[in-house]
Short mmCIF file of C-alpha atoms in Angstrom, two decimals:
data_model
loop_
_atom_site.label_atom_id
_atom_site.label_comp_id
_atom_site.label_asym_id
_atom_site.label_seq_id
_atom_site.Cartn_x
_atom_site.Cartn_y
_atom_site.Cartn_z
CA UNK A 27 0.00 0.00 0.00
CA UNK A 28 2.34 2.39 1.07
CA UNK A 29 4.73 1.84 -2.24
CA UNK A 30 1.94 2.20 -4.55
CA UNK A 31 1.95 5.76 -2.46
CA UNK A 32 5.23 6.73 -2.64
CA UNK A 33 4.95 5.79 -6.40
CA UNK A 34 2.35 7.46 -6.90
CA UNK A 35 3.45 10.68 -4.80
CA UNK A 36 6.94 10.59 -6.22
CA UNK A 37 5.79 10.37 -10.07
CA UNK A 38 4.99 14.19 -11.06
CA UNK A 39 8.35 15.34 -9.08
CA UNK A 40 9.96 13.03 -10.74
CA UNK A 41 9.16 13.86 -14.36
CA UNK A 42 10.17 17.14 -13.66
CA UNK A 43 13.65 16.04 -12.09
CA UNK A 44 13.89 13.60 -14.96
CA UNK A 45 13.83 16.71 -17.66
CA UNK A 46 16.32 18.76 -15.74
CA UNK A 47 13.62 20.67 -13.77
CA UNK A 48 13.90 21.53 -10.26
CA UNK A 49 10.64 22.55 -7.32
CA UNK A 50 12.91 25.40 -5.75
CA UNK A 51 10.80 28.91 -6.85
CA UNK A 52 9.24 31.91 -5.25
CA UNK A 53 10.66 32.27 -1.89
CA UNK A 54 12.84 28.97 -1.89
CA UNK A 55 15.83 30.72 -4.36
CA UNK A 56 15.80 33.81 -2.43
CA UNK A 57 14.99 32.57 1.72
CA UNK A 58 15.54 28.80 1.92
CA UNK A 59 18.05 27.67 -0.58
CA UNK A 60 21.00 30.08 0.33
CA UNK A 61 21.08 29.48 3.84
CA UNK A 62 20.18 25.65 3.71
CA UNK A 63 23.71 24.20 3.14
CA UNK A 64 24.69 26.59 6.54
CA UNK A 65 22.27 23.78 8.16
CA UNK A 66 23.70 20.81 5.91
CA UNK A 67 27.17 22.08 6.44
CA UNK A 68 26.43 21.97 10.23
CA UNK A 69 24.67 18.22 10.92
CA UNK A 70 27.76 16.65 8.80
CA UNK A 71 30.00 18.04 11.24
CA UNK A 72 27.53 16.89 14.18
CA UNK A 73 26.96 20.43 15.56
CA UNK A 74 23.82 22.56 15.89
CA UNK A 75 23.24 25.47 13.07
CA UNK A 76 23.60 27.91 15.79
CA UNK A 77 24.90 31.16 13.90
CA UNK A 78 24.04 32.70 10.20
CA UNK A 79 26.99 34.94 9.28
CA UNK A 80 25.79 35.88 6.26
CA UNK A 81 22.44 37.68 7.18
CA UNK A 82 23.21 41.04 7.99
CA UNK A 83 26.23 41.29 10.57
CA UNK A 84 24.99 37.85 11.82
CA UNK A 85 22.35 37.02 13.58
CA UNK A 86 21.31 33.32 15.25
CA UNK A 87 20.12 30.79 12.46
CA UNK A 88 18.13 28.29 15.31
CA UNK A 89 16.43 31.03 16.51
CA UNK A 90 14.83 30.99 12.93
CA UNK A 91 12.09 27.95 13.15
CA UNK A 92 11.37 28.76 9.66
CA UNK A 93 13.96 26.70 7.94
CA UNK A 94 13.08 23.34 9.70
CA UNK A 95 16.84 22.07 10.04
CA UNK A 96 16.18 19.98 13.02
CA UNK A 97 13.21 17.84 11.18
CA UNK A 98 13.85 14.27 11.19
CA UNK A 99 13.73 14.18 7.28
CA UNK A 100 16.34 17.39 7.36
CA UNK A 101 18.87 15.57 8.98
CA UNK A 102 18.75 11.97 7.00
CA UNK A 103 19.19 14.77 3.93
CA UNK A 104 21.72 16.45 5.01
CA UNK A 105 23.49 13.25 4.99
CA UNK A 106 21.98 11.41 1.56
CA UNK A 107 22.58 14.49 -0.39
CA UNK A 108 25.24 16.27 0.57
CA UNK A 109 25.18 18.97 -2.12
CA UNK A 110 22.25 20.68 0.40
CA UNK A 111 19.81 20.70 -2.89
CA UNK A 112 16.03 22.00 -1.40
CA UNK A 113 15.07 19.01 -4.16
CA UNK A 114 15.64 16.26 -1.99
CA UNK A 115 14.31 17.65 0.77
CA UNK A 116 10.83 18.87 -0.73
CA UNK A 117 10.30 15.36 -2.11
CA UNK A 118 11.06 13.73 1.24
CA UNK A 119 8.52 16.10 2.63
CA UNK A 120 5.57 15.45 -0.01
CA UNK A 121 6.46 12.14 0.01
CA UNK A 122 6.01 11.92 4.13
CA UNK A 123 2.14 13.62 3.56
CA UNK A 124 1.01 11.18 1.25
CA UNK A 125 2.00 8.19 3.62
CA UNK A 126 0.97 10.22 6.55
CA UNK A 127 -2.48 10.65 5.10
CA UNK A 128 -2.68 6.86 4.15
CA UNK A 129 -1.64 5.92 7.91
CA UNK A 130 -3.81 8.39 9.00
CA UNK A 131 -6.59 6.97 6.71
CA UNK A 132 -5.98 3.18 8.39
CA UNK A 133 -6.00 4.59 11.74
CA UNK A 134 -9.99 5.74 11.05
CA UNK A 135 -10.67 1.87 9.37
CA UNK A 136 -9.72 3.04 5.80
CA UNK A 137 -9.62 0.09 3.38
CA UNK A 138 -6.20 -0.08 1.79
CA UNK A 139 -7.68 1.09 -1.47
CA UNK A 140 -9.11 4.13 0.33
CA UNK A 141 -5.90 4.60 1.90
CA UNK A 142 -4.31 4.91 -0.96
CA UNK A 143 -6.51 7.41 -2.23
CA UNK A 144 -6.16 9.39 0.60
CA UNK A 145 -2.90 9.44 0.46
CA UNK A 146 -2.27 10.47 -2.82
CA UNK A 147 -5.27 13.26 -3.04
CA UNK A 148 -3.59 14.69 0.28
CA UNK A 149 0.19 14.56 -1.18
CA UNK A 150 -0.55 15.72 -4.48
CA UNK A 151 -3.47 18.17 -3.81
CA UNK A 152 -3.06 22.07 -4.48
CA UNK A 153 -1.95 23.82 -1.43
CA UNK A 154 0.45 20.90 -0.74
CA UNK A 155 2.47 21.14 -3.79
CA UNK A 156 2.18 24.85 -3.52
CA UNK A 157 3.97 24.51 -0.76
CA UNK A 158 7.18 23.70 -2.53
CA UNK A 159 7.51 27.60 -2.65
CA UNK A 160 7.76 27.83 1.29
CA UNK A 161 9.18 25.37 2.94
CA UNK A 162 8.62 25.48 6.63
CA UNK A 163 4.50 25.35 5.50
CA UNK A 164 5.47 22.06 3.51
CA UNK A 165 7.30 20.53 6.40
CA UNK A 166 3.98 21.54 8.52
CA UNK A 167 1.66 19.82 6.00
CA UNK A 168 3.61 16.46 5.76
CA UNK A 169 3.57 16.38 9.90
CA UNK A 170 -0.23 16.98 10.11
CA UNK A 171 -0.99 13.44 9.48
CA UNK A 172 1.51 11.98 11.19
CA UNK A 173 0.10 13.61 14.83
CA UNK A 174 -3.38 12.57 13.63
CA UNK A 175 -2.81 9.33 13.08
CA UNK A 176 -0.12 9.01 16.26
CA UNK A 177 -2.25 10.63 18.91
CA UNK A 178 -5.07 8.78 18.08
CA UNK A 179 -3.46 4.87 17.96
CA UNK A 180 -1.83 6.72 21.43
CA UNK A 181 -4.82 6.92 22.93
CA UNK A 182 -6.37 4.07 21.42
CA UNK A 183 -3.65 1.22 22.52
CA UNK A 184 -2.22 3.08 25.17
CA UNK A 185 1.26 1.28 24.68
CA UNK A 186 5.04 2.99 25.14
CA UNK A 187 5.30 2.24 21.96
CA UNK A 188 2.42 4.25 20.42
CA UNK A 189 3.19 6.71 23.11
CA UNK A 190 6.63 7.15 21.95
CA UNK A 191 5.29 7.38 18.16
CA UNK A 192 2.72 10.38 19.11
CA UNK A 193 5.51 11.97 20.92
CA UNK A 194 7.79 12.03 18.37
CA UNK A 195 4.68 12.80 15.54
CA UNK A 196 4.16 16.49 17.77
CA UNK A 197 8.19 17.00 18.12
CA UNK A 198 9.05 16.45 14.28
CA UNK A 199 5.96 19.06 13.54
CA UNK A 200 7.61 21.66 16.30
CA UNK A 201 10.79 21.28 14.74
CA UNK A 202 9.90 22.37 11.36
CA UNK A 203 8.45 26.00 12.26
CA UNK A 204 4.94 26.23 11.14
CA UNK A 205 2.78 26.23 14.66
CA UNK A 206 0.25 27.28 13.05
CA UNK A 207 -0.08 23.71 11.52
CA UNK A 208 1.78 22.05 14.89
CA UNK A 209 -1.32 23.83 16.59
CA UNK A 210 -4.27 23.06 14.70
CA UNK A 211 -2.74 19.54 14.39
CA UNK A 212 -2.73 19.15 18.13
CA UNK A 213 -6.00 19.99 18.33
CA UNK A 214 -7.87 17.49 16.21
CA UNK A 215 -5.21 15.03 17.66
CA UNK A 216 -7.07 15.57 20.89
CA UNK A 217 -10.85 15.28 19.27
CA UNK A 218 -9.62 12.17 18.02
CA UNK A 219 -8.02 10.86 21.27
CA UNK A 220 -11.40 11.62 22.81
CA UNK A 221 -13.69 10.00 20.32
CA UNK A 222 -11.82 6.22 20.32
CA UNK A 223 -11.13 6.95 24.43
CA UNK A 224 -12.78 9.58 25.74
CA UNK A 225 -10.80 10.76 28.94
CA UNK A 226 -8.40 8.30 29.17
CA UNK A 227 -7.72 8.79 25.49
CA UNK A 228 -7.40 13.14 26.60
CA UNK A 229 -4.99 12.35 28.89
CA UNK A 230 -2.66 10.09 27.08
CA UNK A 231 -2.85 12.92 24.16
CA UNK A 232 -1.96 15.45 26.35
CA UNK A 233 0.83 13.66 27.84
CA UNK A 234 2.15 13.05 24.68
CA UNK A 235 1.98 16.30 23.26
CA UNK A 236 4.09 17.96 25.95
CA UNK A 237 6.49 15.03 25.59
CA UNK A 238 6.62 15.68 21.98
CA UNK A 239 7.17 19.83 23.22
CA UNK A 240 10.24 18.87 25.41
CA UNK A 241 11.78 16.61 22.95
CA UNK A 242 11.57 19.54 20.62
CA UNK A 243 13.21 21.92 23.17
CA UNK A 244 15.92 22.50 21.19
CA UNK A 245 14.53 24.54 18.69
CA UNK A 246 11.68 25.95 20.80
CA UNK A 247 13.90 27.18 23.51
CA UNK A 248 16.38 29.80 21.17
CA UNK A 249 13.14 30.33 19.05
CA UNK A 250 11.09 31.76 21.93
CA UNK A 251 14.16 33.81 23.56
CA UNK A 252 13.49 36.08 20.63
CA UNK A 253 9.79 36.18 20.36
#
């Protein structure tokens, strides 16, 4: 199921690759690009992005949620493609949504088949490949599902295990910089978690969700120094 996905989700970035093409326009060439091999550069070395020299007299680059660096899928990047390309990187993310959405989808008793529709109509819809032109609001987009779909088996099974997943579902969204998205997200996350367990289902949520906060602390704590 989940390869017919990825096929699926992969195929019209692809054909652009394929003929040369790249996703990087609008704000990516000018914002995200330049500054994304200072994060690449960085995570190779096994150090924080901690300082942008480059913008202005310098100013702190962690501080900045907006570039993500600290996503799960930024760092196994970073080391796959070392040249720093935003290519890579906006595939990985639009490839994420459309298995997050089919996870999601089996979490609510999808058939496979529906899944996979789900999957692909959230991956490939509009806004999410409109995204490509801002990345922090495509690394939002592809987390969305993922806290969905991990706060509600969380509260459903009640298990370390699907704890732990939850957890780490709400700290890869905080980590990108949209929490707008990490917001919303957490807040149908905990509709769900009521309707399969009512309180009990609240609680474990909750729990998770400030779990999922802490574990994020590294980029939340120099982000909010300078709100």
């Amino acid at each position: 199921m989940y390869l017919i996905i990825a096929a699926g989700t992969l195929a019209p970035l692809a054909w652009y690759w394929s003929a040369g093409l790249t996703l990087i326009h609008r704000d990516q060439p000018t914002y995200f690009a330049p500054i994304r091999w200072l994060a690449g550069h960085a995570l190779r070395e096994g150090r924080l992005p901690l300082w942008n020299p480059f913008n202005a007299t310098g100013m702190p680059y962690l501080a900045l949620m907006t570039h993500g660096a600290l996503h799960p899928l930024s760092i196994i990047t970073a080391f796959l493609f070392p040249s720093d390309s935003l290519d890579p990187l906006m595939g990985a993310y639009v490839l994420a949504s459309g298995i997050g959405a089919g996870l999601f989808a089996r979490t609510l008793g999808a058939s496979r088949p529906a899944s996979v529709l789900a999957g692909l109509a959230y991956s490939l819809s509009g806004y999410q490949l409109s995204m490509t032109s801002n990345i922090n609001n495509l690394t939002g987009t592809a987390s969305v599902p993922w806290i969905l779909a991990g706060l509600r088996v969380a509260a459903r099974d009640g298990t370390a295990s699907t704890f732990a997943g939850g957890a780490l579902a709400v700290a890869a969204c905080a980590l990108c910089g949209d929490i707008q998205e990490l917001i919303v997200a957490c807040l149908v996350g905990l509709l769900l978690a009521w309707d399969v367990s009512g309180r009990r289902g609240i609680v474990l949520a909750i729990a998770g969700i400030a779990v999922g906060g802490l574990l994020a602390g590294s980029q939340l704590v120099p982000s909010w120094s300078f709100f």
